[in-house]
């Protein structure tokens, strides 16, 4: 049985206090919300920390405003997937939350933790003993990439189901620092880097997500994984579509699990504008969307097949969004 390492558990009462603690402790500490991703990784010694800063004080409410909706970062995935307002107005968003992992993990896992979840790789998400035997890689304890040995960077895969949908919706994320808060588009939260994948400061706490007024936007999220539950995505497509009659006026398509960050297929989204959502346009857009996706041999199932399946998930997501 894998055991957690010893660590100090700190219990701040506010996000500001948590950010100050994290700023003082630097890389010796990490935040923990639901712990659904962090605890297994600590057991596998993928992080070395002396202290965990608990975020269980974070509020867990969906604030329904006149136009926009604010979701507290402490909201569980289970609540996000069943909340009546989110289901009615941002269907793809609550759909994505309901497709994460399994019911027990959705009961504990949070929206904030999902946005910050670590990138994944078959050579990294392994026990310490496995990694030691195979040879460590540059994401932890080593200096080469085992997937692409001639590469100077890590290609671990962004595997959040919710981040692509939040980006497609044009959502903003609020971060609390030691002295002030700031807000940025969710898309700006990520870097194309398997190791340094978050563009926020390590001491900043995600406190909420602001979803803009829906204005008739139709959304859908389609996820591909080996099993119908538990598994991370191996390809996924989030679509946010707006129409005037039957003509598309705006379209954002964001892919999950095919790069080190949620990958917006901007060219495919632009292609849809001015068109009707029919078989021809959907197939052409899906073909364009699949081009920037470059899955490598570091996730479940073959990477050539995963690349081909990007087209399929985009087609399905476009059709599902249009059918709403
Ligand atoms: C078997 C298994 C299957 C899974 N399947 C999926 C899946 O299909 N899709 C998917 O998206 N995820 C999946 N996950 C990952 C995880 O369960 C979810 O992403 C979950 O939403 C993480 O939220 P959490 O609150 O538990 O985060 P934690 O585990 O507590 O934290 C995750 C990371 O985020 C940081 N963090 C947490 N909250 C904040 C915050 N508010 N501000 C700043 N940093 C923060 C932590 O420091 C840590 O680095 C799976 C995990 C497991 C173990
Ligand atoms: S992509 Fe390469 S460097 Fe990154 S975790 Fe995998 S093996 Fe390690």
Tab-separated table of C-alpha atoms and ligand atoms in Angstrom:
chain	number	residue	atom	x	y	z
A	1	UNK	CA	0.000	0.000	0.000
A	2	UNK	CA	1.287	3.449	-0.876
A	3	UNK	CA	1.409	5.840	2.052
A	4	UNK	CA	1.284	9.590	2.238
A	5	UNK	CA	4.542	11.251	3.267
A	6	UNK	CA	4.618	13.219	6.538
A	7	UNK	CA	3.607	16.859	6.131
A	8	UNK	CA	2.359	19.793	8.177
A	9	UNK	CA	-1.265	20.726	7.523
A	10	UNK	CA	-1.989	24.453	7.709
A	11	UNK	CA	-5.513	25.817	8.020
A	12	UNK	CA	-5.828	29.436	6.878
A	13	UNK	CA	-9.248	31.070	7.177
A	14	UNK	CA	-9.161	33.230	4.055
A	15	UNK	CA	-7.683	33.108	0.569
A	16	UNK	CA	-5.477	36.101	1.407
A	17	UNK	CA	-4.050	34.303	4.432
A	18	UNK	CA	-3.535	31.161	2.346
A	19	UNK	CA	-1.676	33.142	-0.347
A	20	UNK	CA	0.543	34.763	2.301
A	21	UNK	CA	1.379	31.375	3.795
A	22	UNK	CA	2.208	30.010	0.329
A	23	UNK	CA	4.311	33.065	-0.486
A	24	UNK	CA	6.300	32.662	2.755
A	25	UNK	CA	6.842	28.910	2.345
A	26	UNK	CA	7.609	28.922	-1.414
A	27	UNK	CA	8.120	25.490	-3.021
A	28	UNK	CA	8.023	23.775	0.387
A	29	UNK	CA	4.204	24.053	0.415
A	30	UNK	CA	1.233	23.315	-1.847
A	31	UNK	CA	-2.478	24.066	-1.669
A	32	UNK	CA	-4.921	21.240	-1.206
A	33	UNK	CA	-8.650	21.505	-1.955
A	34	UNK	CA	-10.437	18.150	-2.471
A	35	UNK	CA	-7.078	16.355	-2.605
A	36	UNK	CA	-8.372	13.965	-5.268
A	37	UNK	CA	-5.411	14.583	-7.562
A	38	UNK	CA	-2.850	15.750	-5.027
A	39	UNK	CA	-3.025	12.895	-2.521
A	40	UNK	CA	-2.411	10.060	-5.026
A	41	UNK	CA	0.495	12.078	-6.429
A	42	UNK	CA	1.961	12.625	-2.967
A	43	UNK	CA	1.709	8.892	-2.367
A	44	UNK	CA	3.645	8.315	-5.588
A	45	UNK	CA	6.209	10.949	-4.456
A	46	UNK	CA	5.562	13.140	-7.501
A	47	UNK	CA	5.868	16.197	-5.237
A	48	UNK	CA	8.159	16.855	-2.268
A	49	UNK	CA	6.455	19.197	0.174
A	50	UNK	CA	6.760	19.873	3.874
A	51	UNK	CA	3.359	21.525	4.255
A	52	UNK	CA	-0.100	21.479	2.720
A	53	UNK	CA	-2.234	24.599	2.910
A	54	UNK	CA	-5.878	23.571	3.224
A	55	UNK	CA	-8.440	25.407	1.097
A	56	UNK	CA	-11.524	23.873	2.690
A	57	UNK	CA	-12.661	27.369	3.765
A	58	UNK	CA	-13.331	28.298	0.114
A	59	UNK	CA	-17.043	29.014	-0.451
A	60	UNK	CA	-19.055	26.558	-2.568
A	61	UNK	CA	-21.896	28.576	-4.035
A	62	UNK	CA	-23.189	29.309	-7.537
A	63	UNK	CA	-24.009	33.062	-7.588
A	64	UNK	CA	-26.612	33.779	-10.217
A	65	UNK	CA	-26.376	37.441	-11.256
A	66	UNK	CA	-28.523	39.506	-13.626
A	67	UNK	CA	-26.331	38.463	-16.527
A	68	UNK	CA	-23.223	36.575	-15.526
A	69	UNK	CA	-22.818	33.708	-13.064
A	70	UNK	CA	-20.005	33.392	-10.522
A	71	UNK	CA	-18.981	29.937	-9.368
A	72	UNK	CA	-16.965	29.669	-6.136
A	73	UNK	CA	-13.755	27.664	-6.502
A	74	UNK	CA	-14.728	25.419	-3.578
A	75	UNK	CA	-17.840	24.138	-5.379
A	76	UNK	CA	-17.568	20.388	-5.816
A	77	UNK	CA	-17.745	18.825	-9.249
A	78	UNK	CA	-20.809	16.867	-8.130
A	79	UNK	CA	-22.636	20.103	-7.262
A	80	UNK	CA	-21.512	21.765	-10.513
A	81	UNK	CA	-22.888	18.841	-12.484
A	82	UNK	CA	-26.289	18.883	-10.778
A	83	UNK	CA	-26.828	22.606	-10.150
A	84	UNK	CA	-30.109	23.499	-11.886
A	85	UNK	CA	-28.996	26.929	-13.064
A	86	UNK	CA	-25.682	25.689	-14.491
A	87	UNK	CA	-27.422	22.796	-16.222
A	88	UNK	CA	-30.017	25.083	-17.765
A	89	UNK	CA	-27.768	27.937	-18.860
A	90	UNK	CA	-24.259	26.477	-19.248
A	91	UNK	CA	-25.148	22.883	-20.136
A	92	UNK	CA	-21.704	21.994	-21.513
A	93	UNK	CA	-20.032	23.244	-18.357
A	94	UNK	CA	-22.060	21.093	-15.963
A	95	UNK	CA	-21.801	18.220	-18.460
A	96	UNK	CA	-17.984	18.461	-18.307
A	97	UNK	CA	-18.056	18.522	-14.483
A	98	UNK	CA	-20.245	15.401	-14.469
A	99	UNK	CA	-17.810	13.548	-16.725
A	100	UNK	CA	-14.791	13.956	-14.426
A	101	UNK	CA	-13.573	10.709	-12.898
A	102	UNK	CA	-16.139	8.933	-10.694
A	103	UNK	CA	-18.877	9.906	-8.188
A	104	UNK	CA	-16.697	9.686	-5.020
A	105	UNK	CA	-14.026	11.900	-6.589
A	106	UNK	CA	-16.641	14.348	-7.879
A	107	UNK	CA	-18.035	14.607	-4.346
A	108	UNK	CA	-14.638	15.790	-3.072
A	109	UNK	CA	-12.952	17.370	-6.114
A	110	UNK	CA	-13.466	21.099	-6.632
A	111	UNK	CA	-13.795	23.496	-9.540
A	112	UNK	CA	-10.617	25.340	-8.439
A	113	UNK	CA	-8.609	22.127	-8.147
A	114	UNK	CA	-9.799	21.036	-11.569
A	115	UNK	CA	-8.525	24.245	-13.171
A	116	UNK	CA	-5.116	23.745	-11.520
A	117	UNK	CA	-4.846	19.986	-11.938
A	118	UNK	CA	-1.362	18.706	-12.829
A	119	UNK	CA	-0.514	17.669	-16.385
A	120	UNK	CA	-0.292	13.925	-16.969
A	121	UNK	CA	2.082	11.458	-18.621
A	122	UNK	CA	2.353	7.670	-18.557
A	123	UNK	CA	6.014	7.968	-17.573
A	124	UNK	CA	5.337	10.372	-14.718
A	125	UNK	CA	2.063	9.211	-13.142
A	126	UNK	CA	3.763	6.157	-11.725
A	127	UNK	CA	5.069	5.108	-8.339
A	128	UNK	CA	8.494	6.261	-7.214
A	129	UNK	CA	9.863	2.710	-7.598
A	130	UNK	CA	8.534	2.418	-11.174
A	131	UNK	CA	10.018	5.776	-12.152
A	132	UNK	CA	13.321	4.932	-10.520
A	133	UNK	CA	13.511	1.622	-12.403
A	134	UNK	CA	12.525	3.197	-15.760
A	135	UNK	CA	14.761	6.243	-15.221
A	136	UNK	CA	13.472	9.574	-13.975
A	137	UNK	CA	12.346	12.239	-16.431
A	138	UNK	CA	12.707	16.017	-16.371
A	139	UNK	CA	9.246	16.605	-14.854
A	140	UNK	CA	10.482	15.015	-11.623
A	141	UNK	CA	13.974	14.012	-10.499
A	142	UNK	CA	15.486	13.535	-14.003
A	143	UNK	CA	16.762	15.599	-16.898
A	144	UNK	CA	15.428	14.033	-20.112
A	145	UNK	CA	12.024	13.432	-21.631
A	146	UNK	CA	11.319	9.716	-21.991
A	147	UNK	CA	8.599	10.277	-24.595
A	148	UNK	CA	10.636	12.551	-26.832
A	149	UNK	CA	14.287	12.077	-25.756
A	150	UNK	CA	15.640	14.732	-28.135
A	151	UNK	CA	13.172	17.319	-26.835
A	152	UNK	CA	14.229	20.039	-24.409
A	153	UNK	CA	10.708	20.353	-23.009
A	154	UNK	CA	8.113	18.232	-21.242
A	155	UNK	CA	4.990	17.227	-23.200
A	156	UNK	CA	2.816	16.071	-20.295
A	157	UNK	CA	-0.840	16.437	-21.181
A	158	UNK	CA	-3.370	18.931	-19.843
A	159	UNK	CA	-6.194	16.662	-18.645
A	160	UNK	CA	-8.788	18.956	-17.085
A	161	UNK	CA	-12.277	18.343	-18.434
A	162	UNK	CA	-13.623	21.671	-17.234
A	163	UNK	CA	-10.916	24.116	-18.313
A	164	UNK	CA	-11.650	23.695	-22.076
A	165	UNK	CA	-15.348	24.425	-21.506
A	166	UNK	CA	-14.555	27.452	-19.322
A	167	UNK	CA	-12.284	28.780	-22.085
A	168	UNK	CA	-14.893	28.156	-24.802
A	169	UNK	CA	-17.369	30.162	-22.722
A	170	UNK	CA	-14.895	33.046	-22.330
A	171	UNK	CA	-14.881	32.656	-18.528
A	172	UNK	CA	-12.665	34.677	-16.208
A	173	UNK	CA	-10.835	33.307	-13.193
A	174	UNK	CA	-10.220	35.291	-9.992
A	175	UNK	CA	-6.906	34.813	-8.199
A	176	UNK	CA	-6.181	35.938	-4.645
A	177	UNK	CA	-2.577	36.944	-3.942
A	178	UNK	CA	-0.916	37.976	-0.663
A	179	UNK	CA	-1.918	41.650	-1.136
A	180	UNK	CA	-4.602	41.849	-3.834
A	181	UNK	CA	-6.887	39.943	-6.158
A	182	UNK	CA	-6.693	39.873	-9.928
A	183	UNK	CA	-8.818	38.469	-12.711
A	184	UNK	CA	-7.753	36.958	-16.013
A	185	UNK	CA	-9.311	34.940	-18.825
A	186	UNK	CA	-9.148	31.220	-18.068
A	187	UNK	CA	-7.217	30.794	-21.346
A	188	UNK	CA	-4.441	32.988	-19.880
A	189	UNK	CA	-4.107	30.675	-16.877
A	190	UNK	CA	-2.187	28.092	-18.932
A	191	UNK	CA	1.231	27.761	-20.549
A	192	UNK	CA	2.216	25.321	-23.253
A	193	UNK	CA	4.666	23.570	-20.943
A	194	UNK	CA	4.164	20.187	-19.280
A	195	UNK	CA	6.117	21.213	-16.178
A	196	UNK	CA	5.370	24.909	-15.684
A	197	UNK	CA	1.805	24.570	-16.969
A	198	UNK	CA	0.126	27.339	-14.953
A	199	UNK	CA	0.739	30.997	-15.755
A	200	UNK	CA	-0.347	32.135	-12.288
A	201	UNK	CA	2.078	32.653	-9.407
A	202	UNK	CA	2.360	29.466	-7.283
A	203	UNK	CA	1.097	31.367	-4.224
A	204	UNK	CA	-2.089	32.637	-5.905
A	205	UNK	CA	-5.348	30.962	-4.884
A	206	UNK	CA	-8.112	30.421	-7.450
A	207	UNK	CA	-11.189	31.780	-5.668
A	208	UNK	CA	-13.883	31.876	-8.347
A	209	UNK	CA	-14.832	31.521	-11.974
A	210	UNK	CA	-16.964	34.147	-13.731
A	211	UNK	CA	-19.119	32.805	-16.541
A	212	UNK	CA	-20.324	35.561	-18.882
A	213	UNK	CA	-23.991	36.123	-19.731
A	214	UNK	CA	-25.053	33.199	-21.918
A	215	UNK	CA	-26.844	35.360	-24.535
A	216	UNK	CA	-28.228	32.256	-26.177
A	217	UNK	CA	-24.884	30.459	-26.324
A	218	UNK	CA	-25.300	26.723	-26.815
A	219	UNK	CA	-22.619	24.521	-25.300
A	220	UNK	CA	-21.568	20.883	-25.323
A	221	UNK	CA	-18.600	18.854	-24.094
A	222	UNK	CA	-17.710	15.462	-25.553
A	223	UNK	CA	-15.100	13.327	-23.848
A	224	UNK	CA	-13.299	10.232	-25.056
A	225	UNK	CA	-11.806	7.822	-22.515
A	226	UNK	CA	-11.205	4.092	-22.332
A	227	UNK	CA	-13.928	3.377	-19.740
A	228	UNK	CA	-17.212	5.162	-19.153
A	229	UNK	CA	-16.082	6.289	-15.686
A	230	UNK	CA	-12.936	7.102	-13.669
A	231	UNK	CA	-10.617	7.662	-16.619
A	232	UNK	CA	-9.091	10.990	-17.583
A	233	UNK	CA	-9.887	12.277	-21.095
A	234	UNK	CA	-7.700	11.056	-23.943
A	235	UNK	CA	-9.398	13.522	-26.274
A	236	UNK	CA	-12.216	15.955	-25.648
A	237	UNK	CA	-13.948	18.867	-27.315
A	238	UNK	CA	-15.741	21.797	-25.704
A	239	UNK	CA	-17.928	23.862	-28.013
A	240	UNK	CA	-19.689	27.191	-27.409
A	241	UNK	CA	-21.900	28.176	-30.307
A	242	UNK	CA	-24.069	31.217	-30.962
A	243	UNK	CA	-26.524	31.429	-33.855
A	244	UNK	CA	-28.681	34.011	-35.554
A	245	UNK	CA	-31.510	31.858	-36.865
A	246	UNK	CA	-29.615	28.948	-38.328
A	247	UNK	CA	-26.421	30.903	-39.092
A	248	UNK	CA	-23.432	30.666	-36.752
A	249	UNK	CA	-22.372	34.087	-35.418
A	250	UNK	CA	-19.687	32.875	-33.030
A	251	UNK	CA	-18.056	29.533	-32.334
A	252	UNK	CA	-15.290	28.516	-29.958
A	253	UNK	CA	-13.861	25.007	-29.959
A	254	UNK	CA	-11.362	24.027	-27.265
A	255	UNK	CA	-9.707	20.607	-27.101
A	256	UNK	CA	-8.683	18.670	-24.018
A	257	UNK	CA	-5.898	16.114	-23.584
A	258	UNK	CA	-4.047	16.758	-26.836
A	259	UNK	CA	-1.433	19.281	-25.648
A	260	UNK	CA	0.138	20.581	-22.434
A	261	UNK	CA	-2.598	23.208	-22.223
A	262	UNK	CA	-6.270	23.301	-23.253
A	263	UNK	CA	-5.908	23.842	-26.990
A	264	UNK	CA	-8.221	26.275	-28.739
A	265	UNK	CA	-8.923	25.298	-32.351
A	266	UNK	CA	-9.418	28.933	-33.332
A	267	UNK	CA	-9.241	28.364	-37.093
A	268	UNK	CA	-12.015	25.788	-36.918
A	269	UNK	CA	-14.184	28.126	-34.814
A	270	UNK	CA	-13.709	30.944	-37.323
A	271	UNK	CA	-14.505	28.579	-40.185
A	272	UNK	CA	-17.966	27.943	-38.721
A	273	UNK	CA	-18.921	31.639	-38.613
A	274	UNK	CA	-21.484	32.526	-41.286
A	275	UNK	CA	-22.269	28.868	-41.958
A	276	UNK	CA	-25.175	26.633	-41.038
A	277	UNK	CA	-24.415	23.705	-38.761
A	278	UNK	CA	-24.853	20.847	-41.212
A	279	UNK	CA	-22.953	17.675	-41.969
A	280	UNK	CA	-20.656	19.340	-44.479
A	281	UNK	CA	-19.618	22.296	-42.299
A	282	UNK	CA	-19.245	20.147	-39.181
A	283	UNK	CA	-16.992	17.628	-40.939
A	284	UNK	CA	-14.864	20.366	-42.455
A	285	UNK	CA	-14.537	22.215	-39.127
A	286	UNK	CA	-13.599	18.988	-37.334
A	287	UNK	CA	-10.882	18.334	-39.920
A	288	UNK	CA	-9.432	21.815	-39.327
A	289	UNK	CA	-9.741	21.458	-35.531
A	290	UNK	CA	-7.764	18.217	-35.512
A	291	UNK	CA	-4.755	19.763	-37.274
A	292	UNK	CA	-3.144	21.533	-34.279
A	293	UNK	CA	-3.736	18.504	-32.007
A	294	UNK	CA	-0.491	16.593	-31.602
A	295	UNK	CA	-1.038	13.765	-29.141
A	296	UNK	CA	2.135	11.887	-28.203
A	297	UNK	CA	2.708	8.382	-26.956
A	298	UNK	CA	2.315	9.349	-23.282
A	299	UNK	CA	-1.391	8.769	-22.593
A	300	UNK	CA	-3.816	5.874	-22.803
A	301	UNK	CA	-4.308	4.158	-26.208
A	302	UNK	CA	-2.350	4.859	-29.408
A	303	UNK	CA	-1.513	8.444	-30.293
A	304	UNK	CA	-2.329	8.025	-34.025
A	305	UNK	CA	-5.768	6.766	-33.113
A	306	UNK	CA	-6.242	9.579	-30.569
A	307	UNK	CA	-5.388	12.124	-33.260
A	308	UNK	CA	-8.019	10.587	-35.571
A	309	UNK	CA	-10.572	10.643	-32.767
A	310	UNK	CA	-10.170	14.406	-32.247
A	311	UNK	CA	-12.195	14.851	-35.429
A	312	UNK	CA	-14.933	12.622	-34.055
A	313	UNK	CA	-15.267	14.390	-30.685
A	314	UNK	CA	-15.354	17.796	-32.413
A	315	UNK	CA	-18.060	16.619	-34.822
A	316	UNK	CA	-20.135	15.257	-31.964
A	317	UNK	CA	-19.685	18.360	-29.798
A	318	UNK	CA	-20.688	20.709	-32.641
A	319	UNK	CA	-23.775	18.647	-33.434
A	320	UNK	CA	-24.755	18.304	-29.772
A	321	UNK	CA	-24.375	22.038	-29.133
A	322	UNK	CA	-26.491	22.823	-32.192
A	323	UNK	CA	-29.212	20.363	-31.130
A	324	UNK	CA	-29.745	22.052	-27.763
B	1	LIG	C1	-8.474	8.135	-10.658
B	1	LIG	C2	-8.602	9.595	-10.992
B	1	LIG	C3	-9.326	9.962	-12.098
B	1	LIG	C4	-9.457	11.313	-12.438
B	1	LIG	N1	-10.164	11.643	-13.570
B	1	LIG	C5	-10.261	12.940	-13.947
B	1	LIG	C6	-10.972	13.285	-15.138
B	1	LIG	O1	-11.538	12.438	-15.813
B	1	LIG	N2	-11.004	14.600	-15.492
B	1	LIG	C7	-10.410	15.583	-14.750
B	1	LIG	O2	-10.512	16.753	-15.122
B	1	LIG	N3	-9.738	15.280	-13.608
B	1	LIG	C8	-9.665	13.992	-13.196
B	1	LIG	N4	-8.978	13.668	-12.036
B	1	LIG	C9	-8.270	14.719	-11.301
B	1	LIG	C10	-9.044	15.353	-10.138
B	1	LIG	O3	-9.815	14.422	-9.439
B	1	LIG	C11	-9.959	16.494	-10.589
B	1	LIG	O4	-9.311	17.288	-11.573
B	1	LIG	C12	-10.413	17.381	-9.431
B	1	LIG	O5	-11.294	18.378	-9.890
B	1	LIG	C13	-9.273	18.083	-8.717
B	1	LIG	O6	-9.828	18.919	-7.737
B	1	LIG	P1	-9.363	18.831	-6.215
B	1	LIG	O7	-10.139	19.862	-5.471
B	1	LIG	O8	-9.442	17.453	-5.682
B	1	LIG	O9	-7.838	19.270	-6.367
B	1	LIG	P2	-6.590	18.879	-5.455
B	1	LIG	O10	-6.213	17.467	-5.681
B	1	LIG	O11	-6.813	19.329	-4.055
B	1	LIG	O12	-5.491	19.837	-6.115
B	1	LIG	C14	-5.068	19.679	-7.466
B	1	LIG	C15	-4.010	20.743	-7.756
B	1	LIG	O13	-4.588	22.039	-7.754
B	1	LIG	C16	-4.034	22.881	-6.748
B	1	LIG	N5	-5.195	23.607	-6.218
B	1	LIG	C17	-6.355	23.063	-5.765
B	1	LIG	N6	-7.256	24.033	-5.529
B	1	LIG	C18	-6.648	25.204	-5.814
B	1	LIG	C19	-7.065	26.570	-5.746
B	1	LIG	N7	-8.305	26.917	-5.373
B	1	LIG	N8	-6.179	27.540	-6.087
B	1	LIG	C20	-4.920	27.205	-6.480
B	1	LIG	N9	-4.477	25.939	-6.573
B	1	LIG	C21	-5.327	24.959	-6.237
B	1	LIG	C22	-3.339	21.944	-5.762
B	1	LIG	O14	-2.231	22.577	-5.150
B	1	LIG	C23	-2.897	20.831	-6.707
B	1	LIG	O15	-1.727	21.222	-7.371
B	1	LIG	C24	-8.851	12.314	-11.637
B	1	LIG	C25	-8.105	11.934	-10.523
B	1	LIG	C26	-7.985	10.597	-10.194
B	1	LIG	C27	-7.193	10.208	-8.970
B	2	LIG	S1	6.425	14.230	-21.395
B	2	LIG	FE1	8.563	13.606	-21.042
B	2	LIG	S2	9.365	14.993	-19.441
B	2	LIG	FE2	7.128	15.180	-19.476
B	2	LIG	S3	6.423	13.787	-17.895
B	2	LIG	FE3	6.410	12.642	-19.811
B	2	LIG	S4	8.404	11.660	-19.954
B	2	LIG	FE4	8.524	13.209	-18.380
